[in-house]
Amino acid sequence: MRILVIGRGGREHAIVWALKRADGSRKIYCAPGNAGIAQLAELVDIGELEFDRLVKFAQEQEIDLVVVGPDDPLAAGIVDALEAGGLRVYGPRQNAAEIEGSKIFMKNLLHKYGIPTAKYATFTDYESAKAYLDAQEIPIVIKADGLAAGKGVTVCFSREQADEALRDTMLNKSFGAAGDKVVIEEFLEGQEMSILAFVDGATVRPMSPAQDHKPVFDGDKGPNTGGMGTYSPLPHIPQSIIDVAIETIVEPTARAMVAEGRPFRGVLFAGLMITKDGPKTIEFNARFGDPETQVVLPRLKTDLLEIFQASLDGRLDRIEIEWSDEAAVCVVLASEGYPGSYPKGLPIDGLDQISEDDALVFHAGTASKDGRFVTNGGRVLGVVGRGRGIAEARDRAYAAADRINFPGKQNRTDIAAKALV
Ligand code: AMP
Ligand code: GLY
C-alpha cells in the first residue's frame, strides 16, 4: 500500500501517524511534510498547490491513495486535478470544498435549507457594509468571505473595534482578496464545540467531538490563531446535545450538498456554538481540523485507512468505527509573536526525552538543520497527553510540554480547563 499525504502541519503528522500505527509496513510519502513527519514518511519536496507536479509524482510512484490535509489546495481543486490524472483521492472536490472556501456560499446554503446558524448579511462594497454595521447591535462578528489561515474573523465588542475590523478587511485588505466580500453576522453566545464527521454524500459518520481554543492567550484573550490547543471528548457536554447537533446541522448539510449537486466526500468539520436556543453553525471546514485531529485520531481504534477506503468504495455506512474511552489533550507550543510575525530557525530542545508513553508530539512547524530540530512556523509543536480522563490527559500534556523548549516558546496554560469545572 503506497499512500501520499499532502500538507505540512500537525494535522498531517497525526494523519501519517494514524495510518502508520495501524500497519507499519505501509509506504507513506508526504508533500511537503515537516521534520517530524520525516520520522514516519518519506518527504517529497513539492508544494501543496503544485498540482501538475503532484499528479506526476503520484502517477510515477504508483500511489494507491492520496489524502489531502489543508484547505487551500482543496478550495483550488486538487481533488479534481488528481482524479483527472487517474488517481484515487480522499477529500472533497472543488465544488464541495466551497463550503469552507466561501463563507457566503456556506451561509446561503444553510439559509436555503433552514439549518441553524447566526443571522447574517453579505456585502461586496464597503459603503453598504458600513451602513448596515452602524445599524447593528454590539457585539457583532465580521468575517472575510475567503480563506485567511483561520484569521479572517473578528469578534467585535465595541463599535470602534467593529469599524476598524471592517476597514481592515475591506479597505486595507489585511486578509488579501479573501476580504473582497464580507459577512457581518450576529454574535452567538455559548460553549463552542467542533464535530468532525467522515462524510460520503448523505452518509455521515461523526467522530468523537473536540473543542479548540482559537485566541492566542489564556482566558480567550488576544487575536485568533489557527488553534492553540484542543481536547476530546467533551465530558461537560451531554450526548443529547451532540446528537441534536448531528441531526439538525451535520446530516442536513450533507444532504443539502447532495441536493445541490455537490456531494461531499471527505471530512466535514462543523464549528458550532451551543446557544440557549440549541446548537448553531459558526463555520464549516472541508477537512480535518488542526489541532482537532491531533486529539481525535489518537482516540480512533479503527484503522483510518479502512475508513478512507470504505468512503471511496461507497460503503461508509456499513463499517464499524470504534473510539477509545481515553481522553486526549493537545497543547500547542507556538513561536514568539504568533499569530503575527515570528522568527524561524530556532533550536528546539527536549524532544528526545519524551516517549510515546509520556505524550505524542506532533510537529506543526519544524525543520531539521545540522541534525537537530528547529522552529519553522507559527505553531511549532502539538503535545498530546492521553489519560483516563481529561484531568490526567491534561497533566501529561503539560508535563511533556514543559520539558520541550525553544527561545520565545509560548503556549496557553488553560487548555481544557473548561472541561474540569
Ligand atoms: P471561524 O474562523 O469562523 O471558526 O471563527 C473563529 C472564531 O470566532 C470561532 O471559533 C468563534 O470563537 C468566533 N466566532 C465566529 N463566529 C462567531 C459568532 N457568530 N458568534 C460568536 N463567536 C463567533
Ligand atoms: N482548528 C480550527 C481549524 O482547523 O480550522
Coordinates of C-alpha atoms and ligand atoms in Angstrom, one line a residue:
M1 CA 0.0 0.0 0.0
R2 CA 1.5 3.3 -1.1
I3 CA 0.0 6.5 0.3
L4 CA 0.7 10.2 -0.4
V5 CA -0.4 12.7 2.3
I6 CA -0.5 16.3 1.2
G7 CA 0.3 19.1 3.8
R8 CA 2.9 20.1 6.3
G9 CA 1.3 20.7 9.7
G10 CA 0.4 18.9 12.9
R11 CA -2.8 17.6 11.3
E12 CA -0.8 15.8 8.6
H13 CA 1.7 14.4 11.2
A14 CA -1.3 13.0 13.1
I15 CA -2.8 11.5 9.9
V16 CA 0.5 9.9 8.9
W17 CA 0.9 8.6 12.5
A18 CA -2.5 7.0 12.5
L19 CA -2.0 5.4 9.1
K20 CA 1.3 4.0 10.2
R21 CA 0.2 2.9 13.6
A22 CA -2.4 0.5 12.1
D23 CA 0.2 -1.1 9.8
G24 CA 3.8 -0.1 9.9
S25 CA 4.6 -1.7 6.5
R26 CA 2.7 1.0 4.6
K27 CA 4.9 3.2 2.4
I28 CA 3.9 6.8 3.1
Y29 CA 5.0 9.9 1.3
C30 CA 4.3 13.4 2.5
A31 CA 4.4 16.5 0.3
P32 CA 6.0 18.7 1.5
G33 CA 5.7 17.5 5.2
N34 CA 7.9 18.7 8.0
A35 CA 10.8 17.4 10.1
G36 CA 8.6 15.4 12.5
I37 CA 6.7 13.7 9.6
A38 CA 10.1 12.7 8.2
Q39 CA 10.4 10.2 11.0
L40 CA 7.5 8.2 9.6
A41 CA 7.2 9.1 6.0
E42 CA 9.4 10.0 3.0
L43 CA 9.2 13.7 2.4
V44 CA 8.6 14.9 -1.2
D45 CA 9.7 18.4 -2.0
I46 CA 6.5 19.6 -3.8
G47 CA 4.2 22.3 -2.5
E48 CA 0.5 21.7 -1.8
L49 CA -0.5 23.9 -4.7
E50 CA 1.8 22.4 -7.4
F51 CA -0.9 20.2 -8.8
D52 CA 0.9 19.2 -12.0
R53 CA 3.9 18.0 -10.1
L54 CA 1.9 16.2 -7.5
V55 CA -0.1 14.4 -10.2
K56 CA 3.1 13.4 -12.0
F57 CA 4.8 12.2 -8.8
A58 CA 1.7 10.2 -7.7
Q59 CA 1.5 8.5 -11.2
E60 CA 5.2 7.7 -11.3
Q61 CA 5.3 6.3 -7.8
E62 CA 2.1 4.3 -8.4
I63 CA 0.4 5.8 -5.4
D64 CA -2.7 3.8 -4.3
L65 CA -4.3 6.6 -2.3
V66 CA -3.8 10.4 -1.9
V67 CA -5.0 12.1 1.3
V68 CA -5.3 15.9 1.3
G69 CA -4.9 17.7 4.6
P70 CA -5.2 21.5 4.1
D71 CA -7.9 23.8 2.9
D72 CA -6.1 25.8 0.3
P73 CA -5.4 23.0 -2.2
L74 CA -9.0 21.6 -1.7
A75 CA -10.5 25.0 -2.5
A76 CA -8.3 25.3 -5.5
G77 CA -9.5 21.9 -6.9
I78 CA -6.6 19.5 -6.0
V79 CA -9.0 16.5 -5.8
D80 CA -10.4 17.2 -9.3
A81 CA -6.8 17.5 -10.6
L82 CA -5.6 14.3 -9.1
E83 CA -8.7 12.4 -10.2
A84 CA -8.3 13.7 -13.7
G85 CA -4.8 12.1 -13.5
G86 CA -6.4 8.7 -12.7
L87 CA -5.6 8.8 -9.0
R88 CA -7.7 7.7 -6.0
V89 CA -8.1 10.6 -3.6
Y90 CA -9.7 11.1 -0.2
G91 CA -11.1 14.6 0.1
P92 CA -13.9 16.8 -1.4
R93 CA -13.9 18.0 -4.9
Q94 CA -13.7 21.8 -5.5
N95 CA -17.5 22.3 -5.8
A96 CA -17.9 20.6 -2.4
A97 CA -14.9 22.3 -0.7
E98 CA -16.6 25.6 -1.4
I99 CA -18.5 25.1 1.9
E100 CA -15.2 26.2 3.5
G101 CA -13.8 28.3 0.7
S102 CA -16.6 30.8 0.7
K103 CA -18.4 31.8 3.9
I104 CA -21.1 33.4 1.7
F105 CA -21.7 30.1 -0.1
M106 CA -22.0 28.3 3.2
K107 CA -24.3 30.9 4.8
N108 CA -26.6 30.9 1.8
L109 CA -26.7 27.1 1.7
L110 CA -27.7 26.9 5.4
H111 CA -30.2 29.6 5.0
K112 CA -31.8 27.9 2.0
Y113 CA -32.1 24.6 3.8
G114 CA -33.2 26.0 7.2
I115 CA -30.1 24.8 9.0
P116 CA -29.4 26.7 12.3
T117 CA -26.8 29.4 12.0
A118 CA -26.2 33.1 13.1
K119 CA -28.3 35.8 11.3
Y120 CA -26.2 37.5 8.7
A121 CA -25.8 39.8 5.8
T122 CA -23.2 39.8 3.0
F123 CA -21.5 42.7 1.2
T124 CA -19.2 43.4 -1.7
D125 CA -18.8 47.1 -1.1
Y126 CA -17.6 49.0 1.9
E127 CA -20.2 51.8 2.0
S128 CA -23.2 49.4 2.2
A129 CA -21.4 47.2 4.7
K130 CA -20.6 50.2 6.9
A131 CA -24.2 51.5 6.8
Y132 CA -25.5 48.0 7.8
L133 CA -22.9 47.7 10.6
D134 CA -23.9 51.1 12.0
A135 CA -27.5 49.8 12.5
Q136 CA -26.4 46.6 14.3
E137 CA -26.0 45.9 18.0
I138 CA -22.6 45.2 19.5
P139 CA -21.1 42.6 19.9
I140 CA -21.0 41.8 16.2
V141 CA -18.9 39.5 14.1
I142 CA -17.1 40.4 10.9
K143 CA -15.8 37.7 8.5
A144 CA -13.7 37.8 5.4
D145 CA -15.5 35.6 2.8
G146 CA -12.5 33.6 1.7
L147 CA -9.7 31.6 3.3
A148 CA -7.4 33.5 5.7
A149 CA -5.5 30.9 7.6
G150 CA -8.1 30.9 10.3
K151 CA -7.6 34.6 11.0
G152 CA -10.2 36.3 8.9
V153 CA -12.8 36.5 11.7
T154 CA -13.1 39.4 14.2
V155 CA -15.5 39.2 17.1
C156 CA -16.1 42.9 17.9
F157 CA -17.0 44.0 21.4
S158 CA -17.1 47.7 20.7
R159 CA -18.1 50.0 17.8
E160 CA -14.6 51.2 17.3
Q161 CA -13.3 47.6 17.0
A162 CA -16.1 46.8 14.5
D163 CA -15.3 49.8 12.4
E164 CA -11.6 49.0 12.4
A165 CA -12.2 45.3 11.5
L166 CA -14.4 46.3 8.6
R167 CA -11.9 48.8 7.3
D168 CA -9.0 46.4 7.8
T169 CA -10.8 43.6 5.9
M170 CA -12.4 45.5 3.1
L171 CA -10.2 48.6 2.6
N172 CA -6.8 47.7 3.9
K173 CA -7.0 44.1 2.6
S174 CA -5.4 42.6 5.7
F175 CA -6.6 39.2 4.5
G176 CA -5.9 39.9 0.8
A177 CA -8.6 39.0 -1.7
A178 CA -10.4 36.9 1.0
G179 CA -11.8 40.2 2.2
D180 CA -13.2 41.5 -1.1
K181 CA -16.5 40.2 0.2
V182 CA -17.6 40.1 3.9
V183 CA -20.2 38.5 6.1
I184 CA -21.5 40.6 9.0
E185 CA -23.0 38.2 11.5
E186 CA -24.9 38.1 14.7
F187 CA -22.8 37.3 17.8
L188 CA -23.6 33.9 19.3
E189 CA -23.1 33.2 22.9
G190 CA -22.4 29.9 24.5
Q191 CA -19.9 27.0 24.5
E192 CA -18.1 26.1 21.3
M193 CA -17.8 22.5 20.0
S194 CA -16.4 21.0 16.9
I195 CA -17.9 18.0 15.3
L196 CA -15.9 16.3 12.6
A197 CA -17.5 13.6 10.5
F198 CA -16.5 11.2 7.8
V199 CA -19.0 12.0 5.1
D200 CA -19.7 10.4 1.8
G201 CA -22.7 12.0 0.1
A202 CA -25.6 11.7 2.5
T203 CA -23.8 9.2 4.8
V204 CA -22.4 10.9 7.9
R205 CA -20.2 9.1 10.4
P206 CA -19.4 11.5 13.2
M207 CA -16.1 11.4 15.1
S208 CA -15.9 11.9 18.8
P209 CA -16.3 15.7 19.4
A210 CA -13.5 18.1 20.3
Q211 CA -13.0 21.7 21.4
D212 CA -10.5 24.1 20.1
H213 CA -9.0 27.3 21.7
K214 CA -8.6 29.9 19.0
P215 CA -7.4 33.0 20.8
V216 CA -3.7 33.2 21.5
F217 CA -3.8 34.0 25.2
D218 CA -5.2 32.4 28.4
G219 CA -8.8 33.2 29.2
D220 CA -9.6 33.5 25.4
K221 CA -7.8 36.8 25.2
G222 CA -5.9 38.2 22.2
P223 CA -6.3 37.7 18.4
N224 CA -7.5 34.4 16.9
T225 CA -5.0 31.8 15.7
G226 CA -5.3 28.6 13.8
G227 CA -5.8 26.9 17.2
M228 CA -3.7 26.9 20.4
G229 CA -5.0 23.6 21.9
T230 CA -7.8 21.0 21.8
Y231 CA -9.3 18.2 23.8
S232 CA -11.6 15.3 23.2
P233 CA -14.1 14.1 24.3
L234 CA -16.2 16.8 25.9
P235 CA -17.3 15.4 29.2
H236 CA -19.2 18.6 30.2
I237 CA -21.4 18.5 27.1
P238 CA -24.3 16.0 27.2
Q239 CA -24.5 13.4 24.5
S240 CA -28.1 14.6 23.8
I241 CA -26.8 18.0 22.6
I242 CA -24.2 16.4 20.4
D243 CA -26.9 14.2 18.9
V244 CA -29.1 17.3 18.2
A245 CA -26.1 19.0 16.5
I246 CA -25.6 16.0 14.3
E247 CA -29.3 15.6 13.4
T248 CA -30.1 19.3 12.9
I249 CA -26.8 20.5 11.4
V250 CA -24.3 18.0 10.1
E251 CA -26.7 15.5 8.5
P252 CA -29.0 18.1 6.9
T253 CA -25.9 19.9 5.5
A254 CA -24.6 16.7 3.9
R255 CA -28.0 16.1 2.3
A256 CA -28.2 19.7 1.2
M257 CA -24.8 19.3 -0.6
V258 CA -26.2 16.2 -2.4
A259 CA -29.3 18.2 -3.4
E260 CA -27.2 21.0 -4.7
G261 CA -25.3 18.5 -7.0
R262 CA -22.1 18.9 -4.9
P263 CA -21.9 15.7 -2.9
F264 CA -19.3 16.0 -0.2
R265 CA -16.7 13.2 0.3
G266 CA -14.1 13.7 2.9
V267 CA -14.1 15.1 6.4
L268 CA -16.8 17.6 7.1
F269 CA -16.0 19.7 10.1
A270 CA -18.7 21.8 11.8
G271 CA -17.7 24.5 14.2
L272 CA -20.8 25.0 16.4
M273 CA -22.0 27.3 19.2
I274 CA -24.3 25.7 21.8
T275 CA -26.6 28.6 22.4
K276 CA -29.6 28.8 24.7
D277 CA -31.7 28.0 21.6
G278 CA -29.7 24.9 20.8
P279 CA -26.6 24.3 18.6
K280 CA -26.0 26.8 15.8
T281 CA -23.4 26.7 13.0
I282 CA -20.4 29.0 13.2
E283 CA -18.5 27.6 10.2
F284 CA -17.9 24.5 8.1
N285 CA -14.5 23.2 7.1
A286 CA -13.9 20.7 4.3
R287 CA -11.1 18.8 6.0
F288 CA -9.7 17.6 9.3
G289 CA -9.2 20.3 11.9
D290 CA -5.8 21.4 13.1
P291 CA -5.3 20.8 16.0
E292 CA -8.6 18.9 16.5
T293 CA -7.1 15.9 14.5
Q294 CA -4.3 15.6 17.0
V295 CA -6.7 14.7 19.8
V296 CA -9.3 12.8 17.7
L297 CA -7.1 10.4 15.7
P298 CA -5.2 9.0 18.8
R299 CA -8.7 8.0 20.1
L300 CA -9.7 6.2 16.9
K301 CA -9.4 2.4 17.3
T302 CA -10.4 1.6 13.7
D303 CA -7.8 1.7 11.0
L304 CA -8.1 5.2 9.4
L305 CA -7.2 3.7 6.0
E306 CA -10.2 1.4 6.2
I307 CA -12.4 4.4 6.7
F308 CA -10.9 6.2 3.7
Q309 CA -11.3 3.1 1.5
A310 CA -14.8 2.5 2.6
S311 CA -15.8 6.0 1.7
L312 CA -14.2 5.7 -1.7
D313 CA -15.9 2.3 -2.3
G314 CA -19.3 3.7 -1.2
R315 CA -19.7 1.5 1.9
L316 CA -19.0 4.1 4.6
D317 CA -22.5 3.4 6.1
R318 CA -21.6 -0.3 6.7
I319 CA -18.3 -0.3 8.5
E320 CA -17.8 -0.3 12.2
I321 CA -15.9 2.7 13.6
E322 CA -14.6 2.4 17.2
W323 CA -13.4 5.0 19.6
S324 CA -11.3 4.6 22.7
D325 CA -12.7 5.8 26.1
E326 CA -9.4 7.5 26.7
A327 CA -9.3 11.3 26.8
A328 CA -6.7 13.4 24.8
V329 CA -5.5 17.0 25.3
C330 CA -3.3 18.8 22.9
V331 CA -1.2 21.9 23.9
V332 CA 0.3 23.9 21.1
L333 CA 3.7 25.3 21.5
A334 CA 4.0 28.5 19.3
S335 CA 6.7 30.9 18.3
E336 CA 7.0 34.3 20.0
G337 CA 4.9 36.8 18.1
Y338 CA 2.4 34.3 16.6
P339 CA -0.3 34.9 15.1
G340 CA 1.7 38.0 14.0
S341 CA 5.2 37.7 12.6
Y342 CA 7.7 35.4 14.3
P343 CA 11.3 34.2 14.0
K344 CA 12.2 30.9 12.4
G345 CA 15.2 28.5 12.7
L346 CA 15.5 28.5 16.5
P347 CA 16.8 25.3 18.1
I348 CA 14.3 23.0 19.9
D349 CA 15.4 21.1 23.0
G350 CA 14.0 18.2 24.9
L351 CA 12.2 16.3 22.1
D352 CA 14.4 13.2 22.5
Q353 CA 13.4 12.9 26.2
I354 CA 9.7 12.3 25.5
S355 CA 8.4 8.9 24.7
E356 CA 5.0 8.0 23.3
D357 CA 4.0 6.8 26.8
D358 CA 4.5 10.4 28.1
A359 CA 2.9 12.2 25.2
L360 CA 2.6 12.2 21.5
V361 CA 4.4 15.1 19.9
F362 CA 3.0 16.2 16.5
H363 CA 5.2 18.6 14.6
A364 CA 3.4 21.6 13.1
G365 CA 6.2 23.9 12.0
T366 CA 9.6 22.4 12.3
A367 CA 12.6 21.8 10.1
S368 CA 15.9 20.0 10.6
K369 CA 19.2 21.8 10.4
D370 CA 22.6 20.3 11.2
G371 CA 20.9 17.2 12.6
R372 CA 18.6 18.9 15.0
F373 CA 15.1 20.2 15.1
V374 CA 14.5 23.9 14.6
T375 CA 11.3 26.0 14.6
N376 CA 9.9 26.7 11.2
G377 CA 6.3 28.1 11.7
G378 CA 4.0 30.0 14.0
R379 CA 2.6 26.8 15.6
V380 CA 5.7 24.7 16.2
L381 CA 4.5 21.5 18.0
G382 CA 1.3 20.0 19.4
V383 CA 1.9 18.0 22.6
V384 CA -0.8 15.4 23.2
G385 CA -1.3 13.8 26.6
R386 CA -3.7 10.8 26.9
G387 CA -5.3 9.5 30.1
R388 CA -8.3 8.0 31.7
G389 CA -10.0 11.4 31.8
I390 CA -9.3 15.0 30.8
A391 CA -7.5 15.8 34.0
E392 CA -5.0 13.0 33.6
A393 CA -4.5 13.7 29.9
R394 CA -4.0 17.4 30.6
D395 CA -1.4 16.8 33.3
R396 CA 0.5 14.6 31.0
A397 CA 0.3 17.1 28.1
Y398 CA 1.6 19.9 30.2
A399 CA 4.3 17.8 31.9
A400 CA 5.7 17.0 28.5
A401 CA 5.2 20.5 27.1
D402 CA 7.2 21.9 30.0
R403 CA 10.1 19.7 29.1
I404 CA 10.3 21.0 25.5
N405 CA 12.0 24.4 24.9
F406 CA 12.9 26.8 22.3
P407 CA 13.6 30.6 22.5
G408 CA 10.4 32.6 22.8
K409 CA 8.2 29.5 23.3
Q410 CA 4.6 30.5 24.1
N411 CA 1.6 28.3 25.0
R412 CA -1.7 28.7 26.7
T413 CA -1.8 27.3 30.2
D414 CA -5.6 26.8 30.3
I415 CA -6.2 24.3 27.6
A416 CA -9.2 22.0 28.6
A417 CA -9.7 24.0 31.8
K418 CA -13.4 24.4 30.9
A419 CA -13.9 20.7 30.9
L420 CA -12.7 20.4 34.5
V421 CA -15.1 22.8 36.3
Ligands
AMP1 P1 -14.1 30.8 12.4 O1 -12.8 31.1 11.7 O2 -15.3 31.1 11.5 O3 -14.1 29.5 13.1 O4 -14.2 31.8 13.6 C1 -13.2 31.9 14.6 C2 -13.8 32.1 15.9 O5 -14.5 33.3 16.0 C3 -14.8 30.9 16.3 O6 -14.1 29.8 16.8 C4 -15.6 31.6 17.4 O7 -14.9 31.6 18.6 C5 -15.6 33.1 16.9 N1 -16.9 33.3 16.2 C6 -17.1 33.2 14.8 N2 -18.4 33.5 14.5 C7 -19.0 33.8 15.7 C8 -20.3 34.2 16.1 N3 -21.3 34.4 15.1 N4 -20.6 34.5 17.3 C9 -19.6 34.4 18.3 N5 -18.4 34.0 18.0 C10 -18.0 33.7 16.7
GLY2 N1 -8.7 24.4 14.5 C1 -9.5 25.0 13.5 C2 -9.3 24.7 12.2 O1 -8.7 23.7 11.8 O2 -9.9 25.3 11.3

